[in-house]
XYZ file of C-alpha atoms in Angstrom:
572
model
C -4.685 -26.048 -43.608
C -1.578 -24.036 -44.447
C -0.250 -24.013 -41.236
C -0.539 -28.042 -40.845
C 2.321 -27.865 -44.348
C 4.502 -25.225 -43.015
C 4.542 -26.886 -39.263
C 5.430 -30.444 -41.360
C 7.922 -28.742 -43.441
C 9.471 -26.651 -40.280
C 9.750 -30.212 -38.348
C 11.476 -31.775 -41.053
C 14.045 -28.636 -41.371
C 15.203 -28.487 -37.699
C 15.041 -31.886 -36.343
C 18.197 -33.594 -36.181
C 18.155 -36.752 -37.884
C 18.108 -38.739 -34.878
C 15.195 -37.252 -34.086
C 13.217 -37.517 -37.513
C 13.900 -41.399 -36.826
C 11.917 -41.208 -32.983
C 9.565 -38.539 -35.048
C 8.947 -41.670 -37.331
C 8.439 -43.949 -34.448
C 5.914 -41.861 -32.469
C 3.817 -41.455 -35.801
C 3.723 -45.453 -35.781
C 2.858 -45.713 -32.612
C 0.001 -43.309 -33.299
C -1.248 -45.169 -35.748
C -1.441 -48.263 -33.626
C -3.136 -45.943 -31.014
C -5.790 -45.072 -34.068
C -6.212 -48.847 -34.574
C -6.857 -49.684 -30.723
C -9.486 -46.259 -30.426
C -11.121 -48.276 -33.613
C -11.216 -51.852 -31.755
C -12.462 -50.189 -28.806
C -15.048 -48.349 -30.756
C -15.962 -51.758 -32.778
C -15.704 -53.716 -30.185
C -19.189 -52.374 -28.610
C -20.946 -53.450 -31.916
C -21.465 -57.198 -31.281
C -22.594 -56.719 -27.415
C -25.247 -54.109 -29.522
C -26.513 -56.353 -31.887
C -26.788 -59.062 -29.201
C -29.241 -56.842 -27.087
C -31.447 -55.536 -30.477
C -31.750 -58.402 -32.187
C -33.006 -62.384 -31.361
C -31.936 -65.885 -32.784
C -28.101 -64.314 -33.497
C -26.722 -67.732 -33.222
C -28.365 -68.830 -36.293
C -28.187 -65.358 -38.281
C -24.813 -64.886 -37.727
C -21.598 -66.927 -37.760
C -19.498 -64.967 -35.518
C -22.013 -65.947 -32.885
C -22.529 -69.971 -33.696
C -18.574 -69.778 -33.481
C -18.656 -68.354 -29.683
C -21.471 -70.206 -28.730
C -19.953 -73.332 -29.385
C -16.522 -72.643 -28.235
C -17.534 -71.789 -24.605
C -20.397 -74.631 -24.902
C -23.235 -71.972 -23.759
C -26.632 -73.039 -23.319
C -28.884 -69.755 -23.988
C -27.723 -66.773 -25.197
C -27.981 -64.222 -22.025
C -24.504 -66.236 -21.466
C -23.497 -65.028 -24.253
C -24.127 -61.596 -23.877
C -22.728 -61.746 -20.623
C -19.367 -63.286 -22.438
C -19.353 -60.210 -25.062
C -20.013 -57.770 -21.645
C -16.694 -59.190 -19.934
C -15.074 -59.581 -23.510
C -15.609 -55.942 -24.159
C -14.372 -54.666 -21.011
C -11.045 -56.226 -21.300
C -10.361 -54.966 -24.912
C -10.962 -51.718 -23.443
C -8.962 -52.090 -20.476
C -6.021 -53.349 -22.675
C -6.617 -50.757 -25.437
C -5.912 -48.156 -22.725
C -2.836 -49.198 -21.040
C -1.955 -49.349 -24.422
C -2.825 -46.046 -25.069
C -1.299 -44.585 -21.782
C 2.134 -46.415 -22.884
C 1.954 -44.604 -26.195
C 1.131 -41.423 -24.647
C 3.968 -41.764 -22.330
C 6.630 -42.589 -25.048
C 5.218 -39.494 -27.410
C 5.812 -37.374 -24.031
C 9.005 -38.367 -22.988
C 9.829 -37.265 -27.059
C 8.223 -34.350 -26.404
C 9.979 -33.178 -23.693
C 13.369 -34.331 -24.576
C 12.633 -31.714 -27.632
C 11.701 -29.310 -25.256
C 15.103 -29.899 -23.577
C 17.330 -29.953 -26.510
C 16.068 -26.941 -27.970
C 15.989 -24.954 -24.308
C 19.665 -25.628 -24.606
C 20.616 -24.868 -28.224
C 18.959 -21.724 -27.769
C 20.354 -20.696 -24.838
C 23.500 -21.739 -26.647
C 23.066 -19.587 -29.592
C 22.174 -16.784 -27.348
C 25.523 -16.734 -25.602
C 27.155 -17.330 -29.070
C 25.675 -13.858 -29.955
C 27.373 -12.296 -26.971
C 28.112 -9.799 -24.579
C 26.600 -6.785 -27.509
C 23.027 -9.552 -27.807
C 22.559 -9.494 -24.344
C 23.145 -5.977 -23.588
C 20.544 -4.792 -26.437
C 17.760 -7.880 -25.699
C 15.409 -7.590 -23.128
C 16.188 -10.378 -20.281
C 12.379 -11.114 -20.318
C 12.435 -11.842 -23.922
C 15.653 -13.925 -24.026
C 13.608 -16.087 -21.191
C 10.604 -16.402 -23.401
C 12.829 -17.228 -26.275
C 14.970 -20.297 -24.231
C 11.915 -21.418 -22.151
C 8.394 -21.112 -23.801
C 9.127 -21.323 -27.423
C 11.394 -24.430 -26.940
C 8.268 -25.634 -24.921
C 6.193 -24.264 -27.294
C 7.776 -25.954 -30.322
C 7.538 -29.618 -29.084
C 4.218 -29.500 -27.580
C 1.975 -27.013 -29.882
C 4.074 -27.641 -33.084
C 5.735 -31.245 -32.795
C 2.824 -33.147 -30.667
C 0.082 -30.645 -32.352
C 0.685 -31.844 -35.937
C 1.386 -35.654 -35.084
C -1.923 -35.368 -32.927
C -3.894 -33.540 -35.757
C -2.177 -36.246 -38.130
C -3.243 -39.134 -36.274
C -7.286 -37.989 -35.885
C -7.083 -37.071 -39.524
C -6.078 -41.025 -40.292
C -8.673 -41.757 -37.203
C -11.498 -39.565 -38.837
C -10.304 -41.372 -42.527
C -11.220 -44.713 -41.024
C -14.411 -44.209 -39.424
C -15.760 -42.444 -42.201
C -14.537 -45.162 -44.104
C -16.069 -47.500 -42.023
C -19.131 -45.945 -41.871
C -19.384 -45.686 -46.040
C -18.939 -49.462 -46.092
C -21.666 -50.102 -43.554
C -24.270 -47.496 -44.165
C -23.413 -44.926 -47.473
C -26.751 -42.842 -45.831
C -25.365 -42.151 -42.630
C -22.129 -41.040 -44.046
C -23.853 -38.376 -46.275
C -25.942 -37.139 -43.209
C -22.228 -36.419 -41.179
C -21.504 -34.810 -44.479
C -24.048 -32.898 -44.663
C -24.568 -31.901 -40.618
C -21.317 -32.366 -38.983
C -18.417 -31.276 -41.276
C -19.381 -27.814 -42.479
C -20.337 -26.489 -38.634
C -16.719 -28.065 -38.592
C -14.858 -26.226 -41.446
C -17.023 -22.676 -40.850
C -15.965 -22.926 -37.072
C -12.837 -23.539 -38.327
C -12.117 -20.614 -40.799
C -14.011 -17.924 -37.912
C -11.543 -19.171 -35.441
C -7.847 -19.618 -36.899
C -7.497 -16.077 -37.630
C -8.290 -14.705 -34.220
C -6.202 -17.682 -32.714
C -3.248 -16.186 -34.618
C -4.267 -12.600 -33.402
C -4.127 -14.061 -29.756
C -0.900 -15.861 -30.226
C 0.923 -12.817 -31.215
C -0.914 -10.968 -28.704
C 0.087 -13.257 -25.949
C 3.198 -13.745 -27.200
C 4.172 -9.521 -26.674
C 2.518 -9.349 -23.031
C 4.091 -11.833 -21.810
C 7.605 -10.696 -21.192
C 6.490 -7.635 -20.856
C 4.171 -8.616 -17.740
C 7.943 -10.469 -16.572
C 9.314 -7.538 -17.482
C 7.217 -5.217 -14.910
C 7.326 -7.362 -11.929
C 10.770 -8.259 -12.485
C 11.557 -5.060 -11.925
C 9.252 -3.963 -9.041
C 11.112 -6.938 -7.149
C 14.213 -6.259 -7.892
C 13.850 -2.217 -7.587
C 11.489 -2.377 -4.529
C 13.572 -0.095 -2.269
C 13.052 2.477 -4.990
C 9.633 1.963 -5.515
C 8.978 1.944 -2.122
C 10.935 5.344 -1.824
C 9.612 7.517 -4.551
C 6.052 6.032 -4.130
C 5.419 4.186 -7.158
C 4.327 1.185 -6.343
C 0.765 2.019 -6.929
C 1.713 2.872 -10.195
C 3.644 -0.569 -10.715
C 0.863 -3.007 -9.590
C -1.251 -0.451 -12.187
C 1.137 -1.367 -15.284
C 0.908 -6.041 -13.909
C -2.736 -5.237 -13.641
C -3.328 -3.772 -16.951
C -1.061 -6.036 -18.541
C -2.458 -8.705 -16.174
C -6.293 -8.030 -17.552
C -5.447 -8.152 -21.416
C -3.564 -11.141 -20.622
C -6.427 -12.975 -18.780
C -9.077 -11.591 -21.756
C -6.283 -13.668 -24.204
C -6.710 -17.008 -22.033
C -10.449 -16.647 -21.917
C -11.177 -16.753 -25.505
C -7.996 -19.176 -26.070
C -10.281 -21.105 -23.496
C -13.277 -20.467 -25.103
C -11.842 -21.399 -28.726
C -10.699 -24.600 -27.698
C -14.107 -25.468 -25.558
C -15.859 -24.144 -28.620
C -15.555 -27.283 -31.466
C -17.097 -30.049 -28.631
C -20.569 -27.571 -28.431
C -20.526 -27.077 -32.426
C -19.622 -30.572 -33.249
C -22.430 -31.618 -30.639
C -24.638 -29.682 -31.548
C -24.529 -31.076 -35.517
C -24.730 -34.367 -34.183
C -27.848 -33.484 -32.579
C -29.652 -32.017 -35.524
C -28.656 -34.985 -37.094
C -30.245 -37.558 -35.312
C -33.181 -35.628 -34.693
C -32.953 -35.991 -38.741
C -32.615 -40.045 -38.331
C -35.456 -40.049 -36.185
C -37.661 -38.235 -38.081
C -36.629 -40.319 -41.404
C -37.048 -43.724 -39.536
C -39.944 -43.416 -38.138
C -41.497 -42.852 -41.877
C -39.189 -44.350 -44.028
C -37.516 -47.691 -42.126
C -39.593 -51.114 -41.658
C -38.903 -51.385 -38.210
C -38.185 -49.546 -34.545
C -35.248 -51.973 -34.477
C -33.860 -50.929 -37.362
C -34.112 -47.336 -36.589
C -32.693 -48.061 -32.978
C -29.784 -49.641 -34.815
C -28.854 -47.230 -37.598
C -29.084 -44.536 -34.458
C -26.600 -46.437 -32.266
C -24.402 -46.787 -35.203
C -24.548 -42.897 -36.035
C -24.220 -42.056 -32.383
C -21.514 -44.122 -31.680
C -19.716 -43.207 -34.588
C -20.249 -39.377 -33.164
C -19.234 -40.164 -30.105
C -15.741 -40.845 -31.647
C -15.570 -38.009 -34.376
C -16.658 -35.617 -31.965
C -13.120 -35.613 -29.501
C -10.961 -36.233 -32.585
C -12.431 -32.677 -34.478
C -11.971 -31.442 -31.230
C -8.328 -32.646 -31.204
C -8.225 -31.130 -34.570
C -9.048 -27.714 -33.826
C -7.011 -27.641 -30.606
C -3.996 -28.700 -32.027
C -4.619 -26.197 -35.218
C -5.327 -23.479 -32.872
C -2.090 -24.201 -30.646
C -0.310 -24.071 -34.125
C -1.827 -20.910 -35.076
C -1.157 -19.374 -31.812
C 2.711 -20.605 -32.125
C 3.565 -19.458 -35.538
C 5.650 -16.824 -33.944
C 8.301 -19.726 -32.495
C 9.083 -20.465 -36.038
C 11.138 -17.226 -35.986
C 12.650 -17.767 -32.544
C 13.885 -21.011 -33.686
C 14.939 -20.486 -37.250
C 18.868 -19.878 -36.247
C 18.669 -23.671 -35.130
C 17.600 -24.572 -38.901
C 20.379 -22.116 -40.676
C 22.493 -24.035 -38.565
C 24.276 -20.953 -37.055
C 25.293 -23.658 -33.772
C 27.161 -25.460 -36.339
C 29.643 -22.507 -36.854
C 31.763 -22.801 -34.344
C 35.621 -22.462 -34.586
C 38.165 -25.316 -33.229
C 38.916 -23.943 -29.381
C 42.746 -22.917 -29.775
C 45.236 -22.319 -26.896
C 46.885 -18.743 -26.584
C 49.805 -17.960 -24.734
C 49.956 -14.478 -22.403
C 53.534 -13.493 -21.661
C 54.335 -10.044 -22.689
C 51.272 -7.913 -23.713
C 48.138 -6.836 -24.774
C 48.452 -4.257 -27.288
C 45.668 -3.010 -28.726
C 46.439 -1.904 -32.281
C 45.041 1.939 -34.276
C 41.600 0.851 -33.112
C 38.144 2.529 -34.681
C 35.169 1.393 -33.128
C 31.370 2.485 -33.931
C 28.546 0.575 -31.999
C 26.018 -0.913 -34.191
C 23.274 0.939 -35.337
C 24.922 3.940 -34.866
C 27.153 6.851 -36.830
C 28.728 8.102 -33.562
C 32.615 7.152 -33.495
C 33.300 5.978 -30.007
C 37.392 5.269 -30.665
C 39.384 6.379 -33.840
C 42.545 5.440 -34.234
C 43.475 4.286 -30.780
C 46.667 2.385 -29.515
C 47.241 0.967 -26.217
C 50.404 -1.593 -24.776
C 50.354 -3.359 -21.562
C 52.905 -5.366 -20.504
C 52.438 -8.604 -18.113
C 52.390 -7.496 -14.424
C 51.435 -3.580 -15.382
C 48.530 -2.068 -13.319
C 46.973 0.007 -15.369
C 44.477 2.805 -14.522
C 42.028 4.274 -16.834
C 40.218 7.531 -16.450
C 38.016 10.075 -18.228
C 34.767 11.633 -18.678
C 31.794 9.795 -18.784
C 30.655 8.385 -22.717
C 34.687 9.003 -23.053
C 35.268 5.743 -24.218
C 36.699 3.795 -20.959
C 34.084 0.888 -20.772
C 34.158 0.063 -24.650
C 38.366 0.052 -24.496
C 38.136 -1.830 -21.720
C 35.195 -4.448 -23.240
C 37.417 -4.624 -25.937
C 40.083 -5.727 -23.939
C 37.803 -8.107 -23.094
C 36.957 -9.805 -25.597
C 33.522 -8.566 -25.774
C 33.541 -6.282 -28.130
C 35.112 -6.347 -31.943
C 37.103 -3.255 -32.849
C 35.327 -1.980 -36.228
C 39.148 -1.484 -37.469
C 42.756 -2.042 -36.173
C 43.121 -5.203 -34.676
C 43.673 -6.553 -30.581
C 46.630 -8.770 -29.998
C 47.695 -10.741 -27.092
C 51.623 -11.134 -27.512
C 51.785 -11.616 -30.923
C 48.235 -13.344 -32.083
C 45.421 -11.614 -32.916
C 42.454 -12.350 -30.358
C 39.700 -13.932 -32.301
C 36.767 -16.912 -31.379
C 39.158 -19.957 -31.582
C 41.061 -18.270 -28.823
C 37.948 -17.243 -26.600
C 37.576 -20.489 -24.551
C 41.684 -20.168 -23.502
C 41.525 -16.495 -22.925
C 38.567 -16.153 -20.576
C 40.559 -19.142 -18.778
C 43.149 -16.150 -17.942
C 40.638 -13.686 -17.303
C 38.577 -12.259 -13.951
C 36.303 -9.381 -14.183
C 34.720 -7.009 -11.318
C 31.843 -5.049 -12.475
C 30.516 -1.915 -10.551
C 27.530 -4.131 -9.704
C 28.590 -7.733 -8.762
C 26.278 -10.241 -9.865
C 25.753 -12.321 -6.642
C 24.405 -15.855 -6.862
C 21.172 -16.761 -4.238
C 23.613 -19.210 -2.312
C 26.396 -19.001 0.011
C 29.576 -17.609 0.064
C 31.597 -19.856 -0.746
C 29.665 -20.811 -3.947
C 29.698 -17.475 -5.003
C 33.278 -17.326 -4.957
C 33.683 -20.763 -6.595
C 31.580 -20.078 -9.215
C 30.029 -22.132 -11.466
C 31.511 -24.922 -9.658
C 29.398 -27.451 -7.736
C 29.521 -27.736 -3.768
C 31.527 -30.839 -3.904
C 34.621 -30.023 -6.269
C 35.203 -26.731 -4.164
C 38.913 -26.153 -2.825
C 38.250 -24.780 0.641
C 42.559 -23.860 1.009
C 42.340 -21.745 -2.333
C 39.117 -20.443 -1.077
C 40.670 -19.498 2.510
C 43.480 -18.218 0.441
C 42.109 -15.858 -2.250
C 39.220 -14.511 0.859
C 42.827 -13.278 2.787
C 43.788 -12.036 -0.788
C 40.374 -9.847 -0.951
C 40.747 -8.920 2.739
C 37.369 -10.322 3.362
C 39.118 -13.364 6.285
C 38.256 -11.251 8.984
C 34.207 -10.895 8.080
C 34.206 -14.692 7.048
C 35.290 -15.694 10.780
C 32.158 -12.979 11.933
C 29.592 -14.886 9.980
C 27.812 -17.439 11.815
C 27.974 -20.454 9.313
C 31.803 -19.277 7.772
C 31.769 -19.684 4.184
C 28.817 -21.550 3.901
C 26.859 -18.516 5.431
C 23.808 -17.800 2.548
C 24.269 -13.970 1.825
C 20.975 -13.149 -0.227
C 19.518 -12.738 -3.202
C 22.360 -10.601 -5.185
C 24.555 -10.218 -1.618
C 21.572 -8.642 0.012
C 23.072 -9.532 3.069
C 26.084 -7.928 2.169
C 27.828 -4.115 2.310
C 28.700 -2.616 -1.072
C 32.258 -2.760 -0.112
C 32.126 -6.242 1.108
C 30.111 -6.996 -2.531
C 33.455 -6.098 -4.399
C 35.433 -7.869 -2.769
C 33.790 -11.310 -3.236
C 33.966 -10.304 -6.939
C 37.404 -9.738 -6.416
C 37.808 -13.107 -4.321
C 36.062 -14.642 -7.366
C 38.571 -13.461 -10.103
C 41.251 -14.511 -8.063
C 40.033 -17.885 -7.560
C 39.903 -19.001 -10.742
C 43.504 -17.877 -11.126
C 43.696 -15.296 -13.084
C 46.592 -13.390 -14.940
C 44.762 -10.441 -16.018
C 41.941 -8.847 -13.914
C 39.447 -6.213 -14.520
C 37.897 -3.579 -11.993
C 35.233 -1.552 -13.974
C 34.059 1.298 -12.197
C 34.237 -1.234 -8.602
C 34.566 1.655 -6.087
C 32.261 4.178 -7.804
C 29.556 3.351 -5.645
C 31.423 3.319 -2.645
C 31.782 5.682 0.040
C 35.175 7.052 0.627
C 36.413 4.820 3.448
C 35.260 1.409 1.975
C 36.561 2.815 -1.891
C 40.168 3.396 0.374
C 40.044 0.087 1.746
C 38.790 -1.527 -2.101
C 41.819 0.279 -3.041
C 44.471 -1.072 -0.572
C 43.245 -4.555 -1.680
C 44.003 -3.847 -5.117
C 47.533 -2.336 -4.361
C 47.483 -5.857 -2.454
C 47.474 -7.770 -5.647
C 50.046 -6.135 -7.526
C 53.111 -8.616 -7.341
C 54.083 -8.408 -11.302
C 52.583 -11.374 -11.486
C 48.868 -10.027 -12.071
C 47.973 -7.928 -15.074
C 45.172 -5.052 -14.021
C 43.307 -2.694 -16.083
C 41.093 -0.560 -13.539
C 38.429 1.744 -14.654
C 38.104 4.836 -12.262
C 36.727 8.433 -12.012
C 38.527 9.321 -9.032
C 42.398 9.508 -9.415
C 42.444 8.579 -6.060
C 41.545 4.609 -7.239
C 44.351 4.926 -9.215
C 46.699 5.030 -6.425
C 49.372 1.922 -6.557
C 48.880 2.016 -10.863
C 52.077 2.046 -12.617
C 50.322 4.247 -15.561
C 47.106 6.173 -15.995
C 45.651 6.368 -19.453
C 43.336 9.374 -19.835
C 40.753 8.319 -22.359
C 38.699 11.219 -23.888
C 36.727 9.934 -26.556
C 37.714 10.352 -30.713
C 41.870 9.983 -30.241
């Protein structure tokens, strides 16, 4: 039971303390939950002895009591009292339960959504060189199933296992005090099926965790990109050997959630199975050894209805130890949350940008690698300077320009914006300053004018600044050509859009948030000549001495309109 100490101790590490409080208060209400699946279970007993045994008024007190409280005349009333007493204790018991169940879920899922957001909070803390090196699949996993993971295998699988442990305690218990025999027959039948089950299973459940755990994003991974590249695959003819790669990861998936099926199906046929042999054993030791039919009929109820209850909560037990087993690997997903590495965060400062960027004798090496992409490089611009940057490919252009950014941290020299060093208290401010126009535009699944606006929501969107800045990009013209204006939806990533047209709402974008520096990387290499021309003109557009730009460019011909072009060749 290892993993039911490391899960306790792993709870206890990363819950907030908030949280260990509700933690507390779901356990209670578990154990009131274990108290009303005993009074329902006990609750039967009287209605059984009624039926097996006559003159109960006089043998037992219980019954005198009830009998003369409700001023019966025979006892079939009775019975039929202890018949409609019954039902209503279990009717209660389980609106009960279904309140308790609800609480522990709404718990659960507010974990789920806490920890969903811290990691997709740590992720971004990590930055622009995590996300570059991480697969997207993985980070998804990571923010969506292992949160989900964590509060409904881990959290709700060890307060479950818990609470039918303390269950199991107290019917055994029970059991002892009524009948020591019967408890040494579950002993001897039920529990060891139980524990041998147990020890065959847990290390194939961790086998299929980690198993399930790797396909996963890779299956995400596969049709992800046989979506998103399907006028390639379609074009070169391998789309065959896509829907070969889902399938084959599709098949070892489906082989994992069969015998994760299986495994979890598994303890209800062992368990009932046991109890079976068992009272096959009761009968055959009644029948020779007990005085009576009646008291063989009774010792049988009592062992079968005590079954009937062990038998879901080891079931409960090895479901929840196999989810555990099979979730071990969110412990490492989720240990940054524990080290507290949300916690470090520096005070968000403001910085001021009205002279220049300079960047200062910069060396930078990209990790896990010897190669020196920069050495010793220096580069001014002043406020209002269009600035072109050219060079051969792997030159060096992109990682001056991410460190220009922000992005990237120079492995030496240092990156000032007038005269403070950029650094994280600064971030927030900076990017505040800051629009960026990659060579592919990432294009929200919405309409125009959200993509333009974006990250803002429909209803705080300035419609003059957006007329404005869509003049600015030179994209007016196509907005009055679209059938809904602005609110026209343009695809998933501007499928509904030219490549020329693409840039330009990136462009549109920057320039709504109002910027005061603005970066083109590489946004006319995919262009065709006429539409890079026209790119160009809007960028010549822009330059008023108010607006800082740094473009990125093969062709010289970009570069027309720049006051200087940097030629960036690699080691300087």
């Amino acid at each position: 039971m290892n993993i039911i100490i490391r899960s306790i101790r792993f709870i206890r590490q990363i819950l907030p303390k908030k949280q260990k409080k509700k933690a507390v208060g779901i356990s209670f209400l578990l154990l009131i939950n274990s108290g009303l699946e005993l009074i329902g279970l006990g609750a039967i007993l009287p209605l059984f002895v009624l039926l097996l045994e006559s003159n109960v008024v006089e043998k037992y007190e219980w019954a005198a009591w009830l009998y003369s409280s409700f001023e019966l005349t025979d006892e079939r009333q009775l019975i039929v009292i202890l018949a409609i007493g019954f039902f209503v204790v279990i009717v209660l018991k389980n609106i009960l339960s279904l309140w308790i169940l609800k609480i522990q879920s709404i718990f659960s899922y507010s974990l789920f959504k806490q920890f969903s957001l811290q990691i997709h909070e740590l992720y971004y803390k990590r930055g622009y060189s995590f996300f570059k090196n991480t697969n997207s699949n993985i980070i998804l996993r990571d923010v969506r199933t292992a949160s989900e993971r964590f509060a409904q295998s881990i959290v709700l699988g060890t307060l479950a296992f818990l609470n039918e442990i303390l269950i199991l305690v107290l019917i055994v218990a029970g059991i002892a005090i009524y009948n020591i025999e019967i408890l040494g027959l579950l002993t001897i039948t039920v529990f060891p099926s139980f524990f041998i089950f147990y020890r065959w299973v847990r290390k194939r459940s961790i086998e299929l965790g980690e198993i399930k755990n790797k396909i996963e994003p890779i299956i995400g991974k596969n049709i992800f990109q046989s979506i998103f590249g399907q006028v390639d695959v379609v074009i070169s003819g391998a789309e065959n050997n896509f829907r070969r790669r889902i399938e084959d990861n599709l098949e070892e998936l489906v082989e994992v959630n069969i015998k994760t099926y299986i495994y979890n199906l598994a303890p209800t046929r062992v368990i009932e199975t046991s109890l079976m042999f068992a009272v096959a054993i009761i009968i055959a030791f009644g029948i020779y050894m007990l005085p009576s039919k009646t008291e063989l009929i009774k010792i049988l109820g009592l062992f079968v209805l005590a079954g009937y209850r062990i038998m879901p909560s080891i079931n409960r037990m090895m479901i929840a130890i196999n989810g555990l087993n099979q979730s071990i690997w969110v412990f490492e997903v989720l240990k940054p949350l524990v080290q507290n590495e949300l916690k470090i965060t520096p005070i968000s400062k403001k910085i001021e940008f009205k002279k220049q960027l300079e960047l200062n004798s910069i060396d930078f090496s990209y990790p896990d690698s010897n190669e020196v992409v920069l050495n010793n490089f220096s580069l001014k611009i002043k406020r209002g300077e269009v600035i072109g940057l050219i060079g051969p490919s792997g030159g060096g252009k992109t990682t001056v320009m991410n460190i220009l950014l922000g992005f990237l941290k120079p492995t030496s020299g240092f990156y000032k914006i007038d005269e403070t060093i950029l650094s994280e208290e600064y971030y927030e401010d900076f990017y505040k300053k800051v629009g960026y126009v990659q060579q592919q535009v990432y294009l929200l699944d919405g309409s125009l004018a959200e993509n333009i606006a974006f990250g803002y929501d429909a209803k705080y969107i300035n419609y003059e600044k957006l007329e404005f800045v869509l003049k600015q990009a030179s994209l007016w013209e196509m907005v009055n050509g679209l059938p809904k204006g602005v609110y026209s939806m343009i695809g998933e990533n501007g499928a509904k859009l030219s490549g020329g047209q693409r840039q330009r709402v990136g462009i549109a974008r920057a320039l709504y948030s109002d910027v005061e520096i603005l970066f083109l990387d590489e946004a006319t290499s995919s262009l065709d000549d006429a539409t890079e021309m026209e790119i160009t003109e809007s960028i010549n557009k822009l330059s008023d001495g108010n607006l800082t730009i740094v473009v990125i460019a093969h062709r010289l011909s970009t570069l027309d309109g720049c006051n200087r072009i940097i030629k960036i060749e690699g080691k300087i």
